[in-house]
Amino acid sequence: MSNKEVKAALKSARDAIRNKEYKEALKHCKAVLKQEKNNYNAWVFIGLAAAELEQPDQAKGAYKKAIELEPNQLLAWQGLANLYEKPNQTDVRGDLADVYQKLLQLYESGDKQKWYDVCNKLVELYHQEKKYLEVAETWQKLIQVKQEEGAEKAELHQLWKKMIQLLKDSTQNQDNKAEQLLLSAFEHAVNSADTVPGEDQQNLYKDFIHCLSKLPHETARLEKACHDMMALYPTVSYPLEVLCLHFVQSGTLSEEALDCFSRLLEMDANSGPGIIGFGIKCLQEKKYGEAVKSLTEGLQKTSECPAAWHYLAEAQMKIHKHRDAVLSCNQAFKALGSLEGPSLRWKNRILQLRAEVLIKIPDADAAEEAIQSLEQIVDASSDPVVLALRGRAYLNKGLMDQASKISQELLSSHPDLAESHALEGFIHYSQKNYEQAERSFLNAIERKAETAEYHQYLGLTYWFMSDETKKDKGKALTQFLKAAKLDTYLGRVFYYLGNYYRDIAGDKSRARGCYKKAFELDGTDEESGTAAVDLSVELGDMDTALSILNEVTEKASTGAAKWAWLHRGLYYLRTGQPSQAVADLQAALRADPKDSNCWESLGEAYLSRGSYSTALKSFRKASELNPELVYSIYKAAAVEQILGKYENAIATYQQILKKTEDYVPALKGLGECYLMLARSALDDYLDRKAVDYIEQALEFFTRATKLRPDVSCLWKLLGDTCTSVHVISPTKVNVQVLGSLLGKDAGKEMLKKSELLRLGGRCYGRALKLMSLPSIWCDLGINYYRQAEDLTAVGTDMNEITELLEKSLQCLKKAVRLDSKNHLCWNALGVVASCSAIGNYALAQHSFIKSVQAEQINVVAWTNLGVLYLSTGNIEQAHEAFKIAQSLEPSYLLCWIGQALIAESIGSYDTMDLFRHTTELSMHTEGAKGYAHWVCSTLQDKSNRNTELYLYNIVQMNAVPAAQVVLSKYTERNPDDASAFTMLGYLNEYLDLKRQAADAYERAASLLKNSEDTEKYNMAMQNYGRSLCALGQCDKAIEVYTSIPLTEFDAIVGIALAYFKKGLLQESMKAYEKALSVAESEQDKAHILTALAIIEYKQNKVDAAKTLLFKCSLKEPSTESLKALCTLGLVKQDATLATAALKELLKHEKGDDRIYERCLIACAVYALQGRNVEVQREVSKAIHSNPDNPALWSLLSRLVPLYASQKAKGGAVAGAIAHVLDVNHGKEALLNIAVNQLAAGCHMLEDEKNNPLKNIQKAIHLCPDNPAGWAVLMAACHAENTVVCLNNTQPKRTGLEMTLVSTVSAKTGKNNLPRNYIRNLEDWCLCQAITSLEESGKLSEAEALCTKGLKSCPEHPALFLLLRQIQCKQLLQSHKELPDNVLEELHKTVMTSSTSVAAWQADVSNEHWPSLVQEATTEALKLSSCPLAALLQALLQYNRKMGARETRRMLERVVYQPGNPETIVSVARWYLLRHLYAKDDHELIHVLIENAKANGDVRALELNEKLSASA
């Protein structure tokens, strides 16, 4: 290829590159290179095209080849630079720098602009690589070139600033040359700035000074730069701040430094460095408090100054804030930078200071930290002071040997060093070698007299010296005073000065000042604070004491400053501020929860506040922590007493007396508790219990007075206890009193009521001798009044009574003279003045009015005033007084009794309501008797039984039981009130409490026996005789009746009934005939004729009885005669007579009064007629009309199993309702529920909680003497055993048959039951036991029991049947053919019991008997729908032809028939399942299995699993 062709090819390559056809360009270039291998342009073009085609290696190679060919040509270098500048070329930065350097050489003499561009790129590249020296040199060269070109000052200024910007991070690399170039750039920039100072130049100066401040060796430049900036900008604080920090860090505080601090604070009072400088100045001037304050404030603004932190730590150590000083030293370490030069020096100083501070803290951990700090000091071993500090640290840590070793080394190497001798002194002091310590400290003071610590410890040495000659407190005082003078912040010195002035000099005021100073210096010094507070209290300066405590508690954190909280809490407790006391004492306990004394104080605070429950817990906690705190136990008992927990309080008091027998407060507390229990028992009318309590209270009060006869309140309490018996009947008061109380030496004496009241008066007199108080005069007056009351009740001479009442008046007048504003005294005076023996009603009225004036809310006085008005006949005024009392306190009982008496006197309808309300409020004798009187009066008036008033007052208000209860309490308190006992007997009769009625009537008769009113006595005897007759004590009743004249109708009828019940029918008949002649009303005559008819029937004169009853019904038939006639028909099985009588009865007796009796008679008649359905319907109708009558529900439950057994589940529900409605019927209801459930086939597997066995067990638990319950229990056990056998499990209740039979026999013997009922019940139980024995396989025992039963009752068909069945079963089990004579016997037995379903059911396994089984079961089904007979027929069919359709039909009838017992259904289901599997009828199998699941038939389900598996 010619040169022309080469040029053409190169031109084509250039055009191709211009057109971005790089591959085409490569072709052309390759063609050229084939011709000319060293063609420069071809290699350059190849490099360019390859670079654009993303072939960097080829491009790089091409450019380097071109450079080899011509090194000084630009094109290849430019191309290589462009290639290296591409983003994907990251690993060629070094090569790129070389390329830029070559380009700079090539451009230097040519294109200056390109030179500048390449220079900028090179600087940027060096800056990215953090090659600050190369950056500086290259940029400085650029500035030189600009200077040579004559660039302007402004442009050069910007270039210097750019250089500063590039090199601002160079100081971190510690490159000295780069740093110098940076500083040079700053200087040039500052010098080239405008002559007029501006903000840019200010910022430039700041950056320059900031840079210099990081370079410790450029101190001169820094000071010059700061001064230059201050000259230019005199109002800017920055250079001064830097200069101040520089002076602080340098550690030399010259006049210039102090001047800087002052100028800076003048310029900016909030400047951190300025405040720090001022703090350091204060430290030099020994103003340590101000120094700490200023340095702390300054460091909050400028925290990165380790020297300032050091100065702060030093100042804090001077004022003994040691822990704060340690924290400051730690901050100083954080602020330290590199540990060279000045920083290393500061580190050593900080470490040494930290160690000194830690040594001042008396703590082993602090000592360990001190040792660690000392170990970090460089060249520490050569410094004796540091070595002495190490010795002190070892000593604090308890390492005595190491400390002694260091001490010996220092004393030998540095004998003139004060620290050497001081260390020796500290060691001796810690070992209590005070004489050696004295010498050492004196040597240390001789060498360094200005150290306060040495004087302090020398003073402590003198203070604690044990040798009497050395025990010179004056010397100690001298040293303490010197120490205090040298170091006014040394708190412990002031504490010991306080001890000296308090204990030695006796100057409490000066001692208080020293303690206060010590506490101000060290807020953690509890001893100083406590002493200062205690002395302030002693000196009466409570304000100072409180200010100290407030200051401490305000600063205290949670769980700290216990002493302050405790002292302030006790102060608040003393000054009657319990809420604040509680808060403070709680805070004290947070600091120390184990302080028993603090818990005790907290209990006192709670008690003062009225928080009794929490007080009790606090006292108990105190006694738990310290069982020896008797006071805490006593206070716990006292709080329990306040809360009314008297039994608990008594137990706690007794606990104290076990430890301390003579602890009078506990004896007093015990007496008070028993007295309060006695009062409570009296309120509840438990008088005998109250007497017991009073006796115990007297014992403890007497023991207390024996120990402390000078205590007035104990005698007063004795008086109160004796006087409290005034309400109790004299017959019940027999109290044993210790002989010491009666002036006797020992033993006890029994006192009656009058003697006890007189003793109470003497006790009040003893209390008055000790302390003449108006309240005790009042109590004495009341006691005399109670004595007079007692004598009046006994019937003593009036002169003695009058004398006592006069004494009472005088005492009460004395009380009101002493305290004319005591409403209680005025009220008592009014009561005494108004009594009938005195009758001074004017004085009484005056007294009550004065009582009301003294206390406006005075319900007692208003009530007493009302009573006074009522007794004097002023009803209107009485009503007003009672009304005011009611408005003041609506629950006060006596004012309501007053209103009731007013209502009674004016004949108001509200009387009974008011009396009832009094009994609802509380128990009172007047209210109780009044209410009982009105209830009895209402009950005696039989004409009002259907009125709304009667229904409300008697029925709805449950009046009879309420009146009986309150009247019982009344008679307990008033045993001599005959009318009350008569009313009580009447109410007891009404409630069917026969024994209690007889006792009440007997008491009434005995009280009236010697009275003049014979009519009342005769009436009482009649009542007594009637009640005895009701109890069945006929002999005694006859005796009572015969002791009085038998002229009245009621008395004659009463003795007639007694004769009848006794069985003396002729005497009874004569008495009734006599009564018939006396009877006035036709109704009475009808009743007597009915009674005569019953007597005739008893004599088997049925016709005569009928005649008398018909005679009754012809005149004016009474319901009783009709009932008797109907009953006669029932007994004689005369359905016509019974039906007719019932018809008449239903005509004459309507309403709900005797619905149960009517229903019972009607059911009996329907049963006699054979109308079983009507029996159940009759009771259901009655219940529909009277759904709240439990007797009817109970009757329905009893009749359903007898006459409607298919509805047995409903019968069980009826029994449950009866049980819920009335507990009395509940006993019978549970029995009926069990019977119904047995009839319905219920068992325990169906319901574990509600089943026959559980219910009958409950019934027996409630009524264990009912023989029917034990009989049903036998049936329930038998049923449960049968069910478990069907479920393939072993029966649990076996072997009970004979026990239960014996129990039933025993119970029937105890109860007064009809003979026929007893015989039937015992026969049934015998048969049931035999059946159970038979089914359990005990055939021999069953046969023996049968034989035994037949001996006592040879004509019993059921026993014969059972015996034959057992005998046949034994023969059948032996697999022998039954003899004809046996079959004949069985046939005879069945025919004798042809109406018994059980007789026709036979266990037949012999295939010769199908016709006999069929006949027996058919006969059974004719008698009743017997499920068992149906099952037997189905099984017979199954036995004949298992797969027949009739077999399935008969088994399904048993399984799916509702109401069949589950036990029978389970057997049928089992055989039906086998039949269905034999027929392979899967659909019916599925239906049957679902039925089995629904009924819980486990046996059927198990069989299904086996059959399905085998199929």
mmCIF file of N, CA and C in Angstrom, residues 369-418:
data_model
loop_
_atom_site.group_PDB
_atom_site.id
_atom_site.type_symbol
_atom_site.label_atom_id
_atom_site.label_comp_id
_atom_site.label_asym_id
_atom_site.label_seq_id
_atom_site.Cartn_x
_atom_site.Cartn_y
_atom_site.Cartn_z
ATOM 1 N N GLU A 369 -11.085 0.865 93.134
ATOM 2 C CA GLU A 369 -11.002 1.790 91.988
ATOM 3 C C GLU A 369 -9.813 2.729 92.145
ATOM 4 N N ALA A 370 -9.568 3.160 93.370
ATOM 5 C CA ALA A 370 -8.425 4.059 93.609
ATOM 6 C C ALA A 370 -7.119 3.364 93.246
ATOM 7 N N ILE A 371 -7.014 2.094 93.656
ATOM 8 C CA ILE A 371 -5.795 1.334 93.331
ATOM 9 C C ILE A 371 -5.633 1.215 91.822
ATOM 10 N N GLN A 372 -6.725 0.944 91.108
ATOM 11 C CA GLN A 372 -6.668 0.835 89.638
ATOM 12 C C GLN A 372 -6.245 2.152 89.010
ATOM 13 N N SER A 373 -6.777 3.261 89.532
ATOM 14 C CA SER A 373 -6.390 4.581 88.992
ATOM 15 C C SER A 373 -4.910 4.845 89.208
ATOM 16 N N LEU A 374 -4.407 4.515 90.371
ATOM 17 C CA LEU A 374 -2.996 4.760 90.671
ATOM 18 C C LEU A 374 -2.084 3.907 89.800
ATOM 19 N N GLU A 375 -2.531 2.701 89.490
ATOM 20 C CA GLU A 375 -1.727 1.825 88.629
ATOM 21 C C GLU A 375 -1.598 2.368 87.210
ATOM 22 N N GLN A 376 -2.551 3.208 86.777
ATOM 23 C CA GLN A 376 -2.516 3.744 85.402
ATOM 24 C C GLN A 376 -1.618 4.976 85.278
ATOM 25 N N ILE A 377 -1.191 5.526 86.414
ATOM 26 C CA ILE A 377 -0.343 6.728 86.343
ATOM 27 C C ILE A 377 1.048 6.327 85.835
ATOM 28 N N VAL A 378 1.556 7.089 84.855
ATOM 29 C CA VAL A 378 2.891 6.833 84.291
ATOM 30 C C VAL A 378 3.947 7.284 85.309
ATOM 31 N N ASP A 379 4.934 6.428 85.523
ATOM 32 C CA ASP A 379 6.024 6.708 86.473
ATOM 33 C C ASP A 379 5.503 6.933 87.891
ATOM 34 N N ALA A 380 4.461 6.172 88.259
ATOM 35 C CA ALA A 380 3.864 6.354 89.592
ATOM 36 C C ALA A 380 4.799 5.886 90.692
ATOM 37 N N SER A 381 5.618 4.899 90.411
ATOM 38 C CA SER A 381 6.457 4.305 91.466
ATOM 39 C C SER A 381 7.511 5.275 91.983
ATOM 40 N N SER A 382 7.844 6.279 91.183
ATOM 41 C CA SER A 382 8.886 7.218 91.604
ATOM 42 C C SER A 382 8.329 8.374 92.424
ATOM 43 N N ASP A 383 7.004 8.446 92.551
ATOM 44 C CA ASP A 383 6.374 9.582 93.263
ATOM 45 C C ASP A 383 5.944 9.099 94.641
ATOM 46 N N PRO A 384 6.581 9.610 95.730
ATOM 47 C CA PRO A 384 6.205 9.147 97.087
ATOM 48 C C PRO A 384 4.775 9.505 97.477
ATOM 49 N N VAL A 385 4.266 10.628 96.959
ATOM 50 C CA VAL A 385 2.891 11.023 97.289
ATOM 51 C C VAL A 385 1.901 9.995 96.731
ATOM 52 N N VAL A 386 2.176 9.572 95.472
ATOM 53 C CA VAL A 386 1.309 8.552 94.849
ATOM 54 C C VAL A 386 1.411 7.246 95.632
ATOM 55 N N LEU A 387 2.627 6.946 96.098
ATOM 56 C CA LEU A 387 2.817 5.721 96.875
ATOM 57 C C LEU A 387 2.041 5.783 98.195
ATOM 58 N N ALA A 388 2.036 6.964 98.810
ATOM 59 C CA ALA A 388 1.264 7.148 100.052
ATOM 60 C C ALA A 388 -0.228 6.969 99.790
ATOM 61 N N LEU A 389 -0.665 7.481 98.641
ATOM 62 C CA LEU A 389 -2.084 7.296 98.278
ATOM 63 C C LEU A 389 -2.402 5.821 98.112
ATOM 64 N N ARG A 390 -1.474 5.078 97.515
ATOM 65 C CA ARG A 390 -1.691 3.638 97.341
ATOM 66 C C ARG A 390 -1.807 2.954 98.712
ATOM 67 N N GLY A 391 -0.976 3.378 99.645
ATOM 68 C CA GLY A 391 -1.065 2.818 100.993
ATOM 69 C C GLY A 391 -2.420 3.084 101.634
ATOM 70 N N ARG A 392 -2.924 4.355 101.465
ATOM 71 C CA ARG A 392 -4.249 4.681 102.006
ATOM 72 C C ARG A 392 -5.321 3.806 101.370
ATOM 73 N N ALA A 393 -5.196 3.558 100.064
ATOM 74 C CA ALA A 393 -6.187 2.731 99.360
ATOM 75 C C ALA A 393 -6.165 1.305 99.888
ATOM 76 N N TYR A 394 -4.945 0.770 100.085
ATOM 77 C CA TYR A 394 -4.851 -0.588 100.656
ATOM 78 C C TYR A 394 -5.484 -0.642 102.043
ATOM 79 N N LEU A 395 -5.239 0.408 102.814
ATOM 80 C CA LEU A 395 -5.799 0.460 104.167
ATOM 81 C C LEU A 395 -7.328 0.466 104.119
ATOM 82 N N ASN A 396 -7.901 1.273 103.220
ATOM 83 C CA ASN A 396 -9.366 1.331 103.084
ATOM 84 C C ASN A 396 -9.938 -0.010 102.657
ATOM 85 N N LYS A 397 -9.160 -0.734 101.859
ATOM 86 C CA LYS A 397 -9.648 -2.020 101.365
ATOM 87 C C LYS A 397 -9.473 -3.117 102.407
ATOM 88 N N GLY A 398 -8.753 -2.820 103.465
ATOM 89 C CA GLY A 398 -8.549 -3.819 104.507
ATOM 90 C C GLY A 398 -7.287 -4.632 104.338
ATOM 91 N N LEU A 399 -6.438 -4.235 103.351
ATOM 92 C CA LEU A 399 -5.175 -4.962 103.114
ATOM 93 C C LEU A 399 -4.100 -4.319 103.987
ATOM 94 N N MET A 400 -4.116 -4.690 105.259
ATOM 95 C CA MET A 400 -3.257 -4.040 106.245
ATOM 96 C C MET A 400 -1.767 -4.301 105.989
ATOM 97 N N ASP A 401 -1.451 -5.498 105.553
ATOM 98 C CA ASP A 401 -0.037 -5.839 105.343
ATOM 99 C C ASP A 401 0.578 -4.987 104.247
ATOM 100 N N GLN A 402 -0.119 -4.880 103.116
ATOM 101 C CA GLN A 402 0.413 -4.065 102.013
ATOM 102 C C GLN A 402 0.546 -2.604 102.430
ATOM 103 N N ALA A 403 -0.489 -2.103 103.155
ATOM 104 C CA ALA A 403 -0.433 -0.703 103.599
ATOM 105 C C ALA A 403 0.758 -0.484 104.526
ATOM 106 N N SER A 404 0.978 -1.408 105.464
ATOM 107 C CA SER A 404 2.101 -1.276 106.412
ATOM 108 C C SER A 404 3.437 -1.326 105.683
ATOM 109 N N LYS A 405 3.511 -2.185 104.673
ATOM 110 C CA LYS A 405 4.757 -2.308 103.904
ATOM 111 C C LYS A 405 5.094 -0.995 103.216
ATOM 112 N N ILE A 406 4.078 -0.405 102.572
ATOM 113 C CA ILE A 406 4.307 0.885 101.888
ATOM 114 C C ILE A 406 4.685 1.949 102.903
ATOM 115 N N SER A 407 4.041 1.928 104.078
ATOM 116 C CA SER A 407 4.333 2.925 105.116
ATOM 117 C C SER A 407 5.792 2.834 105.553
ATOM 118 N N GLN A 408 6.251 1.610 105.765
ATOM 119 C CA GLN A 408 7.654 1.429 106.190
ATOM 120 C C GLN A 408 8.622 1.899 105.115
ATOM 121 N N GLU A 409 8.300 1.580 103.841
ATOM 122 C CA GLU A 409 9.172 2.015 102.738
ATOM 123 C C GLU A 409 9.258 3.533 102.679
ATOM 124 N N LEU A 410 8.104 4.197 102.834
ATOM 125 C CA LEU A 410 8.093 5.667 102.754
ATOM 126 C C LEU A 410 8.838 6.287 103.926
ATOM 127 N N LEU A 411 8.642 5.734 105.115
ATOM 128 C CA LEU A 411 9.322 6.301 106.289
ATOM 129 C C LEU A 411 10.843 6.156 106.183
ATOM 130 N N SER A 412 11.280 5.083 105.525
ATOM 131 C CA SER A 412 12.727 4.894 105.383
ATOM 132 C C SER A 412 13.281 5.718 104.234
ATOM 133 N N SER A 413 12.505 5.849 103.147
ATOM 134 C CA SER A 413 13.023 6.574 101.970
ATOM 135 C C SER A 413 12.709 8.064 102.025
ATOM 136 N N HIS A 414 11.585 8.454 102.625
ATOM 137 C CA HIS A 414 11.192 9.875 102.662
ATOM 138 C C HIS A 414 10.738 10.220 104.081
ATOM 139 N N PRO A 415 11.650 10.265 105.029
ATOM 140 C CA PRO A 415 11.249 10.533 106.430
ATOM 141 C C PRO A 415 10.729 11.946 106.656
ATOM 142 N N ASP A 416 11.022 12.859 105.758
ATOM 143 C CA ASP A 416 10.574 14.247 105.944
ATOM 144 C C ASP A 416 9.249 14.529 105.242
ATOM 145 N N LEU A 417 8.685 13.528 104.626
ATOM 146 C CA LEU A 417 7.433 13.721 103.892
ATOM 147 C C LEU A 417 6.259 13.563 104.860
ATOM 148 N N ALA A 418 5.392 14.555 104.920
ATOM 149 C CA ALA A 418 4.237 14.516 105.847
ATOM 150 C C ALA A 418 3.350 13.325 105.545
#
